[in-house]
Amino acid sequence: MSTFWIILTGALVAASCGIVGCFLVLRKMAMIGDAISHSVLPGIVIAFLLSGSRDSLFMLLGAAALGLVTVFLIQWLHRSGVQSDASIGVVFTALFAVGVILVSLYTRDIDLDLDCVLYGEIAYVPWNTIQIGGTDIGPKAVWGIGLALLLIVLIVGAFFKQFKLCAFDPALAAAVGIPVALFHYLLMGLVSVSTVASFESVGAILVVGMLVVPPATAYLLTDSLTRMIGYSVLVGCGSSVAGYYVARILDASISGSMVCVAGAMFLLALLLSPKHGVLVRQWKQRRFARERSA
């Protein structure tokens, strides 16, 4: 049964991150998930100091709040003239450093270290369950990530046209009356929710990997956003299943193996994609050259 819960958790992370990750890849903001997963550390520590508890709810609320602050600061720096990648790097390193200082100053005698609050382990997911009336209703991570996925599907589905136009042509979206800034922050809020709901249980490497690699793979396979989202979810879920069994065979990290399988799929798409594949383009060029010479 633990195998089922681990694979299901990985698939839920892949689906939630894969959907929002497609918009991030299109907007050239793929590393925003990495920024959020590190910059939430001060929020976790502050939530612990205010509540005096290591209860996940308080820490998730603190992390979510800092995730939104991170998004706001990145956007503010970008609007001030700083390049997008530079603003992401400055904000997440600065906030992460503040979190490290807070941990070292205020939590020396408490079991709250960087590994504890930032890097989860998906193998432990089946053992951290929710009990209602003495009945075990499943792992806490599955419910948390599942609710995050439901929220993402509902909001993206309801405003798909707006998100699509803002991703491809923000100027046109503004011209037709779409509040571009509102949908930007809404998307970043969904990224924050997806990241925060996932990283505590499954680890930052899986969250960041699933935000970037499956959407980038899907980007190489199609020019349709709808299909890109579908391919991204399929690649992510397939990577979760295959990665789990690779980890069992190699006795290696489950999250790491899932991301490595996703990376292998990306490499195959990069080489063999019908439109953008490196080898396919070379073959077409050689065939065209032979036809011209003949």
GROMACS .gro file of C-alpha atoms in nm:
model
  294
    1MET     CA    1   0.000   0.000   0.000
    2SER     CA    2   0.290   0.236   0.069
    3THR     CA    3   0.395   0.202  -0.297
    4PHE     CA    4   0.052   0.324  -0.408
    5TRP     CA    5   0.060   0.629  -0.180
    6ILE     CA    6   0.413   0.727  -0.283
    7ILE     CA    7   0.336   0.701  -0.654
    8LEU     CA    8   0.003   0.883  -0.609
    9THR     CA    9   0.175   1.164  -0.420
   10GLY     CA   10   0.437   1.198  -0.692
   11ALA     CA   11   0.167   1.203  -0.960
   12LEU     CA   12  -0.032   1.472  -0.776
   13VAL     CA   13   0.280   1.686  -0.742
   14ALA     CA   14   0.355   1.632  -1.111
   15ALA     CA   15   0.002   1.731  -1.214
   16SER     CA   16  -0.024   2.043  -0.997
   17CYS     CA   17   0.327   2.164  -1.081
   18GLY     CA   18   0.296   2.064  -1.446
   19ILE     CA   19  -0.012   2.277  -1.507
   20VAL     CA   20   0.125   2.601  -1.363
   21GLY     CA   21   0.473   2.518  -1.488
   22CYS     CA   22   0.354   2.542  -1.850
   23PHE     CA   23   0.266   2.908  -1.800
   24LEU     CA   24   0.598   2.972  -1.626
   25VAL     CA   25   0.793   2.817  -1.914
   26LEU     CA   26   0.601   3.025  -2.167
   27ARG     CA   27   0.669   3.340  -1.965
   28LYS     CA   28   1.040   3.253  -1.922
   29MET     CA   29   0.999   3.237  -1.543
   30ALA     CA   30   1.072   2.868  -1.496
   31MET     CA   31   1.291   2.912  -1.189
   32ILE     CA   32   1.028   3.097  -0.985
   33GLY     CA   33   0.943   2.766  -0.815
   34ASP     CA   34   1.302   2.726  -0.696
   35ALA     CA   35   1.291   3.080  -0.562
   36ILE     CA   36   0.968   3.020  -0.370
   37SER     CA   37   1.080   2.685  -0.229
   38HIS     CA   38   1.385   2.850  -0.070
   39SER     CA   39   1.254   3.195   0.018
   40VAL     CA   40   0.966   3.058   0.229
   41LEU     CA   41   1.213   2.957   0.502
   42PRO     CA   42   1.174   3.288   0.698
   43GLY     CA   43   0.796   3.244   0.693
   44ILE     CA   44   0.827   2.895   0.839
   45VAL     CA   45   1.054   3.015   1.119
   46ILE     CA   46   0.841   3.322   1.196
   47ALA     CA   47   0.526   3.106   1.206
   48PHE     CA   48   0.700   2.874   1.451
   49LEU     CA   49   0.816   3.163   1.671
   50LEU     CA   50   0.467   3.319   1.680
   51SER     CA   51   0.275   2.995   1.736
   52GLY     CA   52   0.533   2.807   1.942
   53SER     CA   53   0.427   2.494   1.754
   54ARG     CA   54   0.569   2.281   1.476
   55ASP     CA   55   0.218   2.202   1.354
   56SER     CA   56   0.219   2.184   0.974
   57LEU     CA   57  -0.080   2.418   0.937
   58PHE     CA   58   0.098   2.714   1.099
   59MET     CA   59   0.416   2.650   0.904
   60LEU     CA   60   0.228   2.618   0.576
   61LEU     CA   61   0.048   2.946   0.640
   62GLY     CA   62   0.377   3.119   0.714
   63ALA     CA   63   0.537   2.964   0.406
   64ALA     CA   64   0.244   3.064   0.185
   65ALA     CA   65   0.262   3.424   0.310
   66LEU     CA   66   0.634   3.447   0.233
   67GLY     CA   67   0.573   3.284  -0.104
   68LEU     CA   68   0.340   3.568  -0.198
   69VAL     CA   69   0.589   3.824  -0.061
   70THR     CA   70   0.856   3.663  -0.279
   71VAL     CA   71   0.639   3.695  -0.587
   72PHE     CA   72   0.561   4.060  -0.509
   73LEU     CA   73   0.928   4.150  -0.455
   74ILE     CA   74   1.036   3.976  -0.776
   75GLN     CA   75   0.772   4.160  -0.976
   76TRP     CA   76   0.857   4.491  -0.810
   77LEU     CA   77   1.227   4.457  -0.892
   78HIS     CA   78   1.146   4.354  -1.248
   79ARG     CA   79   0.924   4.658  -1.296
   80SER     CA   80   1.203   4.874  -1.153
   81GLY     CA   81   1.429   4.774  -1.441
   82VAL     CA   82   1.603   4.464  -1.305
   83GLN     CA   83   1.608   4.167  -1.542
   84SER     CA   84   1.367   3.887  -1.457
   85ASP     CA   85   1.631   3.622  -1.384
   86ALA     CA   86   1.835   3.865  -1.176
   87SER     CA   87   1.533   3.973  -0.970
   88ILE     CA   88   1.449   3.607  -0.898
   89GLY     CA   89   1.807   3.535  -0.790
   90VAL     CA   90   1.835   3.842  -0.567
   91VAL     CA   91   1.504   3.787  -0.387
   92PHE     CA   92   1.533   3.415  -0.319
   93THR     CA   93   1.896   3.425  -0.203
   94ALA     CA   94   1.830   3.724   0.025
   95LEU     CA   95   1.518   3.574   0.184
   96PHE     CA   96   1.678   3.231   0.216
   97ALA     CA   97   1.976   3.392   0.392
   98VAL     CA   98   1.737   3.569   0.632
   99GLY     CA   99   1.576   3.234   0.705
  100VAL     CA  100   1.912   3.071   0.775
  101ILE     CA  101   1.998   3.352   1.019
  102LEU     CA  102   1.661   3.316   1.197
  103VAL     CA  103   1.710   2.939   1.228
  104SER     CA  104   2.060   2.982   1.372
  105LEU     CA  105   1.950   3.255   1.615
  106TYR     CA  106   1.618   3.135   1.752
  107THR     CA  107   1.590   2.759   1.704
  108ARG     CA  108   1.924   2.627   1.831
  109ASP     CA  109   1.768   2.410   2.103
  110ILE     CA  110   1.471   2.293   1.899
  111ASP     CA  111   1.440   2.027   1.630
  112LEU     CA  112   1.388   2.279   1.352
  113ASP     CA  113   1.678   2.267   1.109
  114LEU     CA  114   1.706   2.333   0.737
  115ASP     CA  115   1.657   1.968   0.643
  116CYS     CA  116   1.352   1.947   0.870
  117VAL     CA  117   1.167   2.250   0.736
  118LEU     CA  118   1.278   2.265   0.375
  119TYR     CA  119   1.356   1.919   0.242
  120GLY     CA  120   1.094   1.650   0.281
  121GLU     CA  121   1.119   1.283   0.188
  122ILE     CA  122   0.847   1.127  -0.022
  123ALA     CA  123   0.922   0.781   0.120
  124TYR     CA  124   0.777   0.896   0.457
  125VAL     CA  125   0.447   1.013   0.306
  126PRO     CA  126   0.247   0.692   0.382
  127TRP     CA  127   0.325   0.713   0.755
  128ASN     CA  128   0.203   1.071   0.814
  129THR     CA  129  -0.172   1.015   0.794
  130ILE     CA  130  -0.491   1.197   0.894
  131GLN     CA  131  -0.719   1.038   1.152
  132ILE     CA  132  -1.086   1.139   1.171
  133GLY     CA  133  -1.292   0.969   1.441
  134GLY     CA  134  -1.031   0.698   1.470
  135THR     CA  135  -1.048   0.627   1.096
  136ASP     CA  136  -0.738   0.661   0.882
  137ILE     CA  137  -0.835   0.857   0.569
  138GLY     CA  138  -0.494   0.856   0.404
  139PRO     CA  139  -0.166   1.049   0.406
  140LYS     CA  140  -0.175   1.417   0.491
  141ALA     CA  141   0.040   1.498   0.185
  142VAL     CA  142  -0.210   1.338  -0.053
  143TRP     CA  143  -0.495   1.549   0.083
  144GLY     CA  144  -0.291   1.870   0.088
  145ILE     CA  145  -0.149   1.832  -0.261
  146GLY     CA  146  -0.482   1.701  -0.392
  147LEU     CA  147  -0.664   2.011  -0.267
  148ALA     CA  148  -0.394   2.232  -0.422
  149LEU     CA  149  -0.439   2.050  -0.754
  150LEU     CA  150  -0.818   2.092  -0.735
  151LEU     CA  151  -0.778   2.467  -0.673
  152ILE     CA  152  -0.535   2.499  -0.966
  153VAL     CA  153  -0.763   2.308  -1.204
  154LEU     CA  154  -1.068   2.516  -1.106
  155ILE     CA  155  -0.896   2.855  -1.141
  156VAL     CA  156  -0.700   2.776  -1.457
  157GLY     CA  157  -1.010   2.617  -1.611
  158ALA     CA  158  -1.227   2.917  -1.524
  159PHE     CA  159  -0.981   3.176  -1.662
  160PHE     CA  160  -0.795   2.971  -1.922
  161LYS     CA  161  -0.838   3.226  -2.204
  162GLN     CA  162  -0.708   3.508  -1.985
  163PHE     CA  163  -0.407   3.310  -1.864
  164LYS     CA  164  -0.332   3.203  -2.222
  165LEU     CA  165  -0.344   3.553  -2.366
  166CYS     CA  166  -0.139   3.698  -2.079
  167ALA     CA  167   0.126   3.429  -2.136
  168PHE     CA  168   0.156   3.478  -2.512
  169ASP     CA  169   0.087   3.850  -2.557
  170PRO     CA  170   0.051   4.064  -2.241
  171ALA     CA  171   0.026   4.383  -2.446
  172LEU     CA  172  -0.273   4.253  -2.642
  173ALA     CA  173  -0.430   4.124  -2.320
  174ALA     CA  174  -0.404   4.471  -2.167
  175ALA     CA  175  -0.542   4.629  -2.484
  176VAL     CA  176  -0.857   4.415  -2.472
  177GLY     CA  177  -0.917   4.501  -2.107
  178ILE     CA  178  -0.772   4.199  -1.927
  179PRO     CA  179  -0.610   4.301  -1.593
  180VAL     CA  180  -0.265   4.155  -1.670
  181ALA     CA  181  -0.118   4.236  -1.328
  182LEU     CA  182  -0.408   4.064  -1.151
  183PHE     CA  183  -0.366   3.744  -1.352
  184HIS     CA  184   0.010   3.756  -1.304
  185TYR     CA  185  -0.029   3.760  -0.927
  186LEU     CA  186  -0.305   3.500  -0.947
  187LEU     CA  187  -0.072   3.268  -1.140
  188MET     CA  188   0.214   3.334  -0.899
  189GLY     CA  189  -0.024   3.265  -0.611
  190LEU     CA  190  -0.108   2.927  -0.766
  191VAL     CA  191   0.263   2.854  -0.805
  192SER     CA  192   0.313   2.943  -0.439
  193VAL     CA  193   0.023   2.721  -0.330
  194SER     CA  194   0.150   2.430  -0.539
  195THR     CA  195   0.507   2.470  -0.415
  196VAL     CA  196   0.424   2.514  -0.048
  197ALA     CA  197   0.170   2.231  -0.044
  198SER     CA  198   0.426   1.994  -0.195
  199PHE     CA  199   0.777   2.067  -0.079
  200GLU     CA  200   0.732   1.992   0.293
  201SER     CA  201   0.631   1.635   0.218
  202VAL     CA  202   0.814   1.541  -0.100
  203GLY     CA  203   1.124   1.761  -0.103
  204ALA     CA  204   1.223   2.071  -0.294
  205ILE     CA  205   1.402   1.881  -0.572
  206LEU     CA  206   1.081   1.707  -0.683
  207VAL     CA  207   0.876   2.027  -0.673
  208VAL     CA  208   1.128   2.234  -0.869
  209GLY     CA  209   1.191   1.949  -1.113
  210MET     CA  210   0.822   1.895  -1.187
  211LEU     CA  211   0.765   2.269  -1.229
  212VAL     CA  212   1.028   2.289  -1.503
  213VAL     CA  213   1.115   1.958  -1.671
  214PRO     CA  214   0.774   1.815  -1.779
  215PRO     CA  215   0.649   2.155  -1.909
  216ALA     CA  216   0.978   2.206  -2.097
  217THR     CA  217   0.940   1.857  -2.246
  218ALA     CA  218   0.581   1.928  -2.348
  219TYR     CA  219   0.692   2.260  -2.501
  220LEU     CA  220   0.911   2.065  -2.744
  221LEU     CA  221   0.628   1.831  -2.843
  222THR     CA  222   0.344   2.068  -2.938
  223ASP     CA  223   0.255   2.426  -3.023
  224SER     CA  224  -0.089   2.401  -2.858
  225LEU     CA  225  -0.115   2.521  -2.498
  226THR     CA  226  -0.397   2.276  -2.418
  227ARG     CA  227  -0.193   1.983  -2.546
  228MET     CA  228   0.117   2.119  -2.376
  229ILE     CA  229  -0.058   2.107  -2.039
  230GLY     CA  230  -0.184   1.755  -2.110
  231TYR     CA  231   0.159   1.631  -2.221
  232SER     CA  232   0.321   1.798  -1.919
  233VAL     CA  233   0.090   1.615  -1.678
  234LEU     CA  234   0.143   1.284  -1.862
  235VAL     CA  235   0.522   1.321  -1.861
  236GLY     CA  236   0.522   1.414  -1.493
  237CYS     CA  237   0.295   1.125  -1.390
  238GLY     CA  238   0.492   0.880  -1.604
  239SER     CA  239   0.813   1.002  -1.446
  240SER     CA  240   0.665   0.948  -1.100
  241VAL     CA  241   0.574   0.588  -1.173
  242ALA     CA  242   0.895   0.496  -1.355
  243GLY     CA  243   1.111   0.693  -1.112
  244TYR     CA  244   0.976   0.503  -0.813
  245TYR     CA  245   1.071   0.167  -0.959
  246VAL     CA  246   1.410   0.297  -1.073
  247ALA     CA  247   1.471   0.411  -0.714
  248ARG     CA  248   1.377   0.067  -0.583
  249ILE     CA  249   1.611  -0.107  -0.825
  250LEU     CA  250   1.902   0.128  -0.752
  251ASP     CA  251   1.817   0.177  -0.380
  252ALA     CA  252   1.839   0.551  -0.444
  253SER     CA  253   1.643   0.867  -0.366
  254ILE     CA  254   1.285   0.837  -0.488
  255SER     CA  255   1.241   1.209  -0.560
  256GLY     CA  256   1.578   1.225  -0.733
  257SER     CA  257   1.495   0.922  -0.947
  258MET     CA  258   1.160   1.071  -1.051
  259VAL     CA  259   1.328   1.392  -1.166
  260CYS     CA  260   1.605   1.197  -1.342
  261VAL     CA  261   1.345   0.999  -1.539
  262ALA     CA  262   1.174   1.328  -1.630
  263GLY     CA  263   1.513   1.459  -1.742
  264ALA     CA  264   1.564   1.152  -1.961
  265MET     CA  265   1.223   1.213  -2.121
  266PHE     CA  266   1.322   1.575  -2.186
  267LEU     CA  267   1.644   1.458  -2.354
  268LEU     CA  268   1.448   1.222  -2.580
  269ALA     CA  269   1.210   1.503  -2.673
  270LEU     CA  270   1.503   1.737  -2.739
  271LEU     CA  271   1.656   1.485  -2.977
  272LEU     CA  272   1.349   1.328  -3.139
  273SER     CA  273   1.067   1.584  -3.124
  274PRO     CA  274   0.892   1.593  -3.466
  275LYS     CA  275   0.923   1.973  -3.490
  276HIS     CA  276   1.202   2.080  -3.257
  277GLY     CA  277   1.414   1.765  -3.222
  278VAL     CA  278   1.784   1.819  -3.289
  279LEU     CA  279   1.830   1.487  -3.470
  280VAL     CA  280   1.505   1.526  -3.663
  281ARG     CA  281   1.607   1.874  -3.783
  282GLN     CA  282   1.946   1.745  -3.894
  283TRP     CA  283   1.783   1.456  -4.080
  284LYS     CA  284   1.541   1.695  -4.256
  285GLN     CA  285   1.827   1.928  -4.352
  286ARG     CA  286   2.029   1.641  -4.497
  287ARG     CA  287   1.729   1.509  -4.690
  288PHE     CA  288   1.659   1.859  -4.825
  289ALA     CA  289   2.024   1.894  -4.930
  290ARG     CA  290   2.016   1.557  -5.108
  291GLU     CA  291   1.695   1.651  -5.290
  292ARG     CA  292   1.846   1.980  -5.406
  293SER     CA  293   2.166   1.815  -5.524
  294ALA     CA  294   1.968   1.553  -5.713
   0.00000   0.00000   0.00000
